Coordinates of C-alpha atoms in Angstrom, one line a residue:
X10 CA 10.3 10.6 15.6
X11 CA 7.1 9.6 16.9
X12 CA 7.7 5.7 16.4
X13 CA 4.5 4.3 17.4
X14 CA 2.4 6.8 15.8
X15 CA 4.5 5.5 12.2
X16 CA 3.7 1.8 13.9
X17 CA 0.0 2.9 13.5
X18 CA 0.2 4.5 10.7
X19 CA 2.0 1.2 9.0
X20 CA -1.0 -1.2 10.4
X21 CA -3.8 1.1 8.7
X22 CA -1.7 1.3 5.7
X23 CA -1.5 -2.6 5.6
X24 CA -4.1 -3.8 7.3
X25 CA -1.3 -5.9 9.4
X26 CA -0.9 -5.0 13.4
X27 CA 2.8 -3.5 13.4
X28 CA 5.0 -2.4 16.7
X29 CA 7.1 -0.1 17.3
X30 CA 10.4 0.2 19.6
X31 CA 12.9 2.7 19.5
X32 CA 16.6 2.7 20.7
X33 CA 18.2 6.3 21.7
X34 CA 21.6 4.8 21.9
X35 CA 21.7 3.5 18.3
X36 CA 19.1 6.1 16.7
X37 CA 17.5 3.3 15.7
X38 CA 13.7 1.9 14.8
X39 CA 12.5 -1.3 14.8
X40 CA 9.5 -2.3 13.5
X41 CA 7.8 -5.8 14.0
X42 CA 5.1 -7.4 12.6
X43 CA 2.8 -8.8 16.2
X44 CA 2.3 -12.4 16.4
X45 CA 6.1 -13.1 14.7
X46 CA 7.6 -13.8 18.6
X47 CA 11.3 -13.8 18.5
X48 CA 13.5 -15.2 17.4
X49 CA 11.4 -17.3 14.5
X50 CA 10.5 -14.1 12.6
X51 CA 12.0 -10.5 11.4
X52 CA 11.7 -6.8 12.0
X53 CA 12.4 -3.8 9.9
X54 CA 15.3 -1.3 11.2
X55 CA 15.3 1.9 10.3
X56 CA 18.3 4.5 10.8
X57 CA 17.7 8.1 10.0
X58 CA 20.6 9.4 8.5
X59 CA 21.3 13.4 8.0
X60 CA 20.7 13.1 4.5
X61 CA 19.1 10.0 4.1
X62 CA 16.9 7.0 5.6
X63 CA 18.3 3.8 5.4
X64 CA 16.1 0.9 6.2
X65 CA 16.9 -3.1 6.5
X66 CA 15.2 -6.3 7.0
X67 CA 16.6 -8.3 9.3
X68 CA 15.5 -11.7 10.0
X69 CA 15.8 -13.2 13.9
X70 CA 18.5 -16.0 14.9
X71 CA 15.7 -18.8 14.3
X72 CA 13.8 -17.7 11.2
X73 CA 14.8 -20.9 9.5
X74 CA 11.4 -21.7 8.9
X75 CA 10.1 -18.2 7.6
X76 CA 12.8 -18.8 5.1
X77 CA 11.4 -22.2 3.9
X78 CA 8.7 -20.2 3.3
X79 CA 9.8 -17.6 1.3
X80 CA 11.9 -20.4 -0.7
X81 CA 8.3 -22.0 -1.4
X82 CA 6.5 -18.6 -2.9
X83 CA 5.2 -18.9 -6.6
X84 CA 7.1 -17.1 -9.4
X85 CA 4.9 -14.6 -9.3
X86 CA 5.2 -13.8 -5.8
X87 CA 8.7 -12.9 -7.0
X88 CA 7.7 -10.8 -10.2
X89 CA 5.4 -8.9 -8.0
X90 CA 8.0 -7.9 -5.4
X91 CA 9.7 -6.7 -8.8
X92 CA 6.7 -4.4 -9.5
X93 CA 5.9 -3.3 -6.3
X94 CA 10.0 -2.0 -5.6
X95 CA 9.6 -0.1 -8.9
X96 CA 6.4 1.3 -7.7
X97 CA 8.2 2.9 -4.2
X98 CA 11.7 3.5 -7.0
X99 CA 9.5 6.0 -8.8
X100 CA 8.7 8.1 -5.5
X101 CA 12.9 8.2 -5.1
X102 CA 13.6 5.1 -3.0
X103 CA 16.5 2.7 -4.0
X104 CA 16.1 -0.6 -2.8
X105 CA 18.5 -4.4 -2.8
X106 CA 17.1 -7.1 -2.5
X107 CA 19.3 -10.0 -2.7
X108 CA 19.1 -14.3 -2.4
X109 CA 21.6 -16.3 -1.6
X110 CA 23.7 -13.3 -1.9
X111 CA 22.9 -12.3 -5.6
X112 CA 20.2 -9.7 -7.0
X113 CA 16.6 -11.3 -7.6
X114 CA 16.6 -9.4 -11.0
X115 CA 19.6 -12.0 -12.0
X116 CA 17.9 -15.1 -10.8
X117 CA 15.6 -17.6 -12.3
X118 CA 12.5 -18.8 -11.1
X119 CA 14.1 -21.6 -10.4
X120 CA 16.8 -20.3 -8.5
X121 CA 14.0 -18.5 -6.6
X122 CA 12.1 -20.9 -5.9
X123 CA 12.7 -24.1 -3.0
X124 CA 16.5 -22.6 -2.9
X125 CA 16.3 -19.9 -0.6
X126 CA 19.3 -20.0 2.4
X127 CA 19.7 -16.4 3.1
X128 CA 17.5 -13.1 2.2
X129 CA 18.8 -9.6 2.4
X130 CA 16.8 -6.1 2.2
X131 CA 17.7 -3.2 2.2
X132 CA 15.9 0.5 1.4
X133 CA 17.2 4.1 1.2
X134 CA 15.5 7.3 0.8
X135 CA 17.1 10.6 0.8
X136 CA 16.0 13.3 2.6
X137 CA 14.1 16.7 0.9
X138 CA 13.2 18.0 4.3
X139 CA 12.1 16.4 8.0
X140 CA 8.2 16.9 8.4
X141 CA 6.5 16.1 11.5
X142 CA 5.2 13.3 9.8
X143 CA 8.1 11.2 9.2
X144 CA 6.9 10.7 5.2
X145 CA 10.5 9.1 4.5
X146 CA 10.7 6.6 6.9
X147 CA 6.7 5.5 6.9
X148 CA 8.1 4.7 3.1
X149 CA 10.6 2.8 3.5
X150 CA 9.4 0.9 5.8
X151 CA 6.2 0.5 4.1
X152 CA 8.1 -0.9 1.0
X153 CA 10.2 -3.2 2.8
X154 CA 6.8 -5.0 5.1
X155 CA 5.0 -5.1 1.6
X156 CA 8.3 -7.0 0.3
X157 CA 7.8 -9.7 2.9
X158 CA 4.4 -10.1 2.7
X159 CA 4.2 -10.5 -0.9
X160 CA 6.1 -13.7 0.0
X161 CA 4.5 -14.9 2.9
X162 CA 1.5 -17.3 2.5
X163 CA -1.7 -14.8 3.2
X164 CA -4.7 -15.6 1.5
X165 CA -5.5 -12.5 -1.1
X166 CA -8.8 -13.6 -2.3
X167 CA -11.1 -11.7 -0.7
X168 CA -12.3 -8.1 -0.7
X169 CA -13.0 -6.8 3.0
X170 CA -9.9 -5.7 4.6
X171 CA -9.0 -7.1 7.8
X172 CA -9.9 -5.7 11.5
X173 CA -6.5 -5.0 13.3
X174 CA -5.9 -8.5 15.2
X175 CA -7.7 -10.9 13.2
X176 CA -4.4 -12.1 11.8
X177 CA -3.1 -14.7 13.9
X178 CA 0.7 -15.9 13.1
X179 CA 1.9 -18.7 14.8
X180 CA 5.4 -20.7 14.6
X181 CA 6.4 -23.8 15.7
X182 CA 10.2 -24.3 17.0
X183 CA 12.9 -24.7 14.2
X184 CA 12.7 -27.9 11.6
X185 CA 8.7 -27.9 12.4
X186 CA 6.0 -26.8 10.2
X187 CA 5.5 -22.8 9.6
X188 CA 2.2 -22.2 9.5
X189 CA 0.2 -18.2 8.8
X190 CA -2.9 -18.1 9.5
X191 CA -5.5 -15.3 8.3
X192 CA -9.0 -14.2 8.4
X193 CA -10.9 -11.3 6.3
X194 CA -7.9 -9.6 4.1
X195 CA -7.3 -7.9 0.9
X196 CA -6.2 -9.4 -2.4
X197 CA -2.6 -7.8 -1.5
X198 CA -2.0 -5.3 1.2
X199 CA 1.4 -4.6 -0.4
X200 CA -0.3 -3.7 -3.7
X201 CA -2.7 -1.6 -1.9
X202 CA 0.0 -0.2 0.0
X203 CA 1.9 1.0 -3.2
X204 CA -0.8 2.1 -5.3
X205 CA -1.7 4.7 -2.8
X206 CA 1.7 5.5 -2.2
X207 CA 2.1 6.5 -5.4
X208 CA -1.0 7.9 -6.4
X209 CA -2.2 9.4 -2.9
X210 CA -5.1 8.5 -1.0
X211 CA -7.6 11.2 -2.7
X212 CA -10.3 9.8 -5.6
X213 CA -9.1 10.0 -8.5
X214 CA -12.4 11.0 -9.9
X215 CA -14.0 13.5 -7.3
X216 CA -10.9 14.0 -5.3
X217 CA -12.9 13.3 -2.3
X218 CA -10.3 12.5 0.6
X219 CA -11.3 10.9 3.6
X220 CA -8.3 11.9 5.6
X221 CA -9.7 15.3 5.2
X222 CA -13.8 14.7 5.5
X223 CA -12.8 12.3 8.9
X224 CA -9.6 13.1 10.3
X225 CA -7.6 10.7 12.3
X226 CA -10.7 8.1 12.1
X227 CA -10.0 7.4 8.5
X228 CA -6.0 8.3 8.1
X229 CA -4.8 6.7 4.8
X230 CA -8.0 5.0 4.1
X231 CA -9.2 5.0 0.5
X232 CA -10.6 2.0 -1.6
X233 CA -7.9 0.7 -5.0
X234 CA -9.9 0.2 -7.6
X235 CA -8.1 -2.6 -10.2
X236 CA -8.7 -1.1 -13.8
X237 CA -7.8 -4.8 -14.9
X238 CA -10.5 -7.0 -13.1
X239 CA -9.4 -9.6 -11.3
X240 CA -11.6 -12.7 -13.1
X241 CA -9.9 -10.7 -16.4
X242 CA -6.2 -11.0 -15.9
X243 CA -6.7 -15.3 -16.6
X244 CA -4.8 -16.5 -13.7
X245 CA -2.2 -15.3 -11.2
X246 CA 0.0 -12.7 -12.5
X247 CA 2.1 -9.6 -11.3
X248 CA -0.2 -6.5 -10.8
X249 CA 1.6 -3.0 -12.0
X250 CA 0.6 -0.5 -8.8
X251 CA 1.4 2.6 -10.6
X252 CA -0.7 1.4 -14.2
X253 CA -3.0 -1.0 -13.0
X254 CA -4.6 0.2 -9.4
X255 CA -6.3 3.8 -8.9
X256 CA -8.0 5.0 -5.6
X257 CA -11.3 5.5 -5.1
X258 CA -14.2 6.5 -2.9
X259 CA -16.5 4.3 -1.8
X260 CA -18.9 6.2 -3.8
X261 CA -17.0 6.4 -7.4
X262 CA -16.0 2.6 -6.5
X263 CA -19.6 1.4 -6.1
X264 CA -20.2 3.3 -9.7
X265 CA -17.3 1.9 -11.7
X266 CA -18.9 -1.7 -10.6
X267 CA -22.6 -0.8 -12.0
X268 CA -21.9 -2.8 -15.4
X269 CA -19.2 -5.4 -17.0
X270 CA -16.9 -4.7 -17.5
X271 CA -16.4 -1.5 -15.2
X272 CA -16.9 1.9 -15.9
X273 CA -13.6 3.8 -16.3
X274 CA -12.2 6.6 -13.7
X275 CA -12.3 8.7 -17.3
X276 CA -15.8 7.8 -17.9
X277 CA -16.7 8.3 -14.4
X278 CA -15.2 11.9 -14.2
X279 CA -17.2 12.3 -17.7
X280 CA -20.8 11.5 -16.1
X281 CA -20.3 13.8 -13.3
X282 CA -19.2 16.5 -15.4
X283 CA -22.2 15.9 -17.6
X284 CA -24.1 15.6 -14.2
X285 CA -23.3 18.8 -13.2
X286 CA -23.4 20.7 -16.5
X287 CA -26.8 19.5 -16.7
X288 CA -28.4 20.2 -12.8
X289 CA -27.0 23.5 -13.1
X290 CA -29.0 24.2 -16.4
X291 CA -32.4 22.7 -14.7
X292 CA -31.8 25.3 -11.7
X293 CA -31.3 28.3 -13.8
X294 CA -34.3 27.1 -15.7
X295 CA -36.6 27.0 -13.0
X296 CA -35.1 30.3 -11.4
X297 CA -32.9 28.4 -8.4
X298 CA -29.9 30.1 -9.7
X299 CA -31.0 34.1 -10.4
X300 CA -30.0 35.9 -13.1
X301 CA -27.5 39.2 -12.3
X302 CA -28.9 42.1 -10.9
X303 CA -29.0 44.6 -13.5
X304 CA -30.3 48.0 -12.4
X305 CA -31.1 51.4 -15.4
X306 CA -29.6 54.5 -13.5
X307 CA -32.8 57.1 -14.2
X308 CA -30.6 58.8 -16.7
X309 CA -30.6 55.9 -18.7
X310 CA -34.4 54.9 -18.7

């Protein structure tokens, strides 16, 4: 496994900078968010099994602090984490994900929130077939960061997704204020990151992909496109990734935001088909597009 070409391929994906390191003696990966210095933040360890990939958050020896943070997300935060694990569940994954030792499904909101002593994750994902690639473990891994950072305190207001670097995290030692801050993000990288998961990174109107048009320059890039707008959904609620976000090009984006409120992918794919239908009429009007050669053998004139 090519770890820090997944670590690379997790920090486009969500727009976070992401390491790699791996360990022949175990057969393990660990994954760690840059800027989280030990031992105040956490990593992601992944173990490839023969016929399966087992991933698991584990949080440093001083993380004290990243869990009074966690303790303090909104309800939401929570019901979104929900969302986001059924999202990854539908591609095959199984996921725990546990407080104070029992499942967030059987907690309250107020259980959730301010109350959080000890957080456990853990992902699996059997195995089809090994690629090159590494799919399985970019996905677990993938699910488990967006997990966490649907908790942590990033900003998810505005549009323009970061530049690698501009997020700067910085801790304080245990007891003292835990402070993230972030520059020039998405509304959610983790819903991002599971919408294109689960719908692939091609438009969904012209299939344009730019992994293929670009290569390596734009691997995993495409714009999500929220069906629901924003300034619609009447305050901070759970988004569903798999009903809610679609990708698109820039292109097909730009269109669907040329009236209020937005122009459907259906109605987009409509136009161009009615584009199409009708430039290819004009050019066989005009004589772009000939007509077949038909010839009259001289024993048929």
């Amino acid at each position: 496994m090519n770890a820090n070409a997944l670590a690379r391929a997790l920090s486009s994906a969500l727009s976070l900078p992401i390491t790699a390191k791996s360990d022949a003696r175990t057969g393990t990966t660990e994954f760690r968010l840059e800027g989280m210095s030990r031992p105040h933040g956490f990593s992601i360890v992944v173990t490839q099994l023969l016929s399966r990939v087992k991933a698991e958050l584990q949080l440093d020896r001083l993380a004290a602090d990243l869990l009074r943070v966690i303790g303090e997300a909104a309800p939401e935060r929570w019901l979104q984490v929900a969302e986001i694990a059924r999202a990854y569940e539908s591609l095959g994954a199984q996921f725990q994900i546990l407080v104070n030792g029992s499942s967030v499904d059987a907690l309250t909101s107020k259980e959730l929130t301010g109350n959080v002593r000890t957080f456990a994750c853990t992902g699996s994902l059997m195995r089809t077939s090994v690629d090159e690639s590494n799919s399985d473990v970019f996905m677990v891994s993938e699910a488990l960061f967006s997990f966490i950072i649907c908790l942590l305190p990033l900003d998810a207001d505005q549009e323009t997704p970061p530049e690698l670097g501009n997020v700067d995290f910085t801790f304080a030692s245990e007891g003292q204020k835990y402070s993230v801050l972030a520059t020039k993000y998405e509304r959610s990288r983790a819903n991002r990151a599971a919408a294109i998961a689960v719908h692939g990174n091609s438009c969904v109107v012209c299939q344009f992909s730019f992994d293929e048009s670009y290569g390596d320059l734009a691997r995993g890039y495409v714009e999500v496109h929220h069906l629901v707008p924003v300034s619609s959904m009447g305050g901070a609620r759970p988004v569903d990734p798999i009903t809610e976000l679609v990708p698109l090009c820039a292109n097909c984006h730009r269109m669907a935001h040329r009236r209020w409120p937005p122009y459907t992918p259906q109605e987009l794919s409509e136009a161009r088909m009615h584009s199409a239908s009708t430039q290819k009429h004009f050019q066989q009007c005009v004589g772009i597009v000939s007509e077949p050669d038909i010839r009259i053998s001289p024993t048929e004139s």
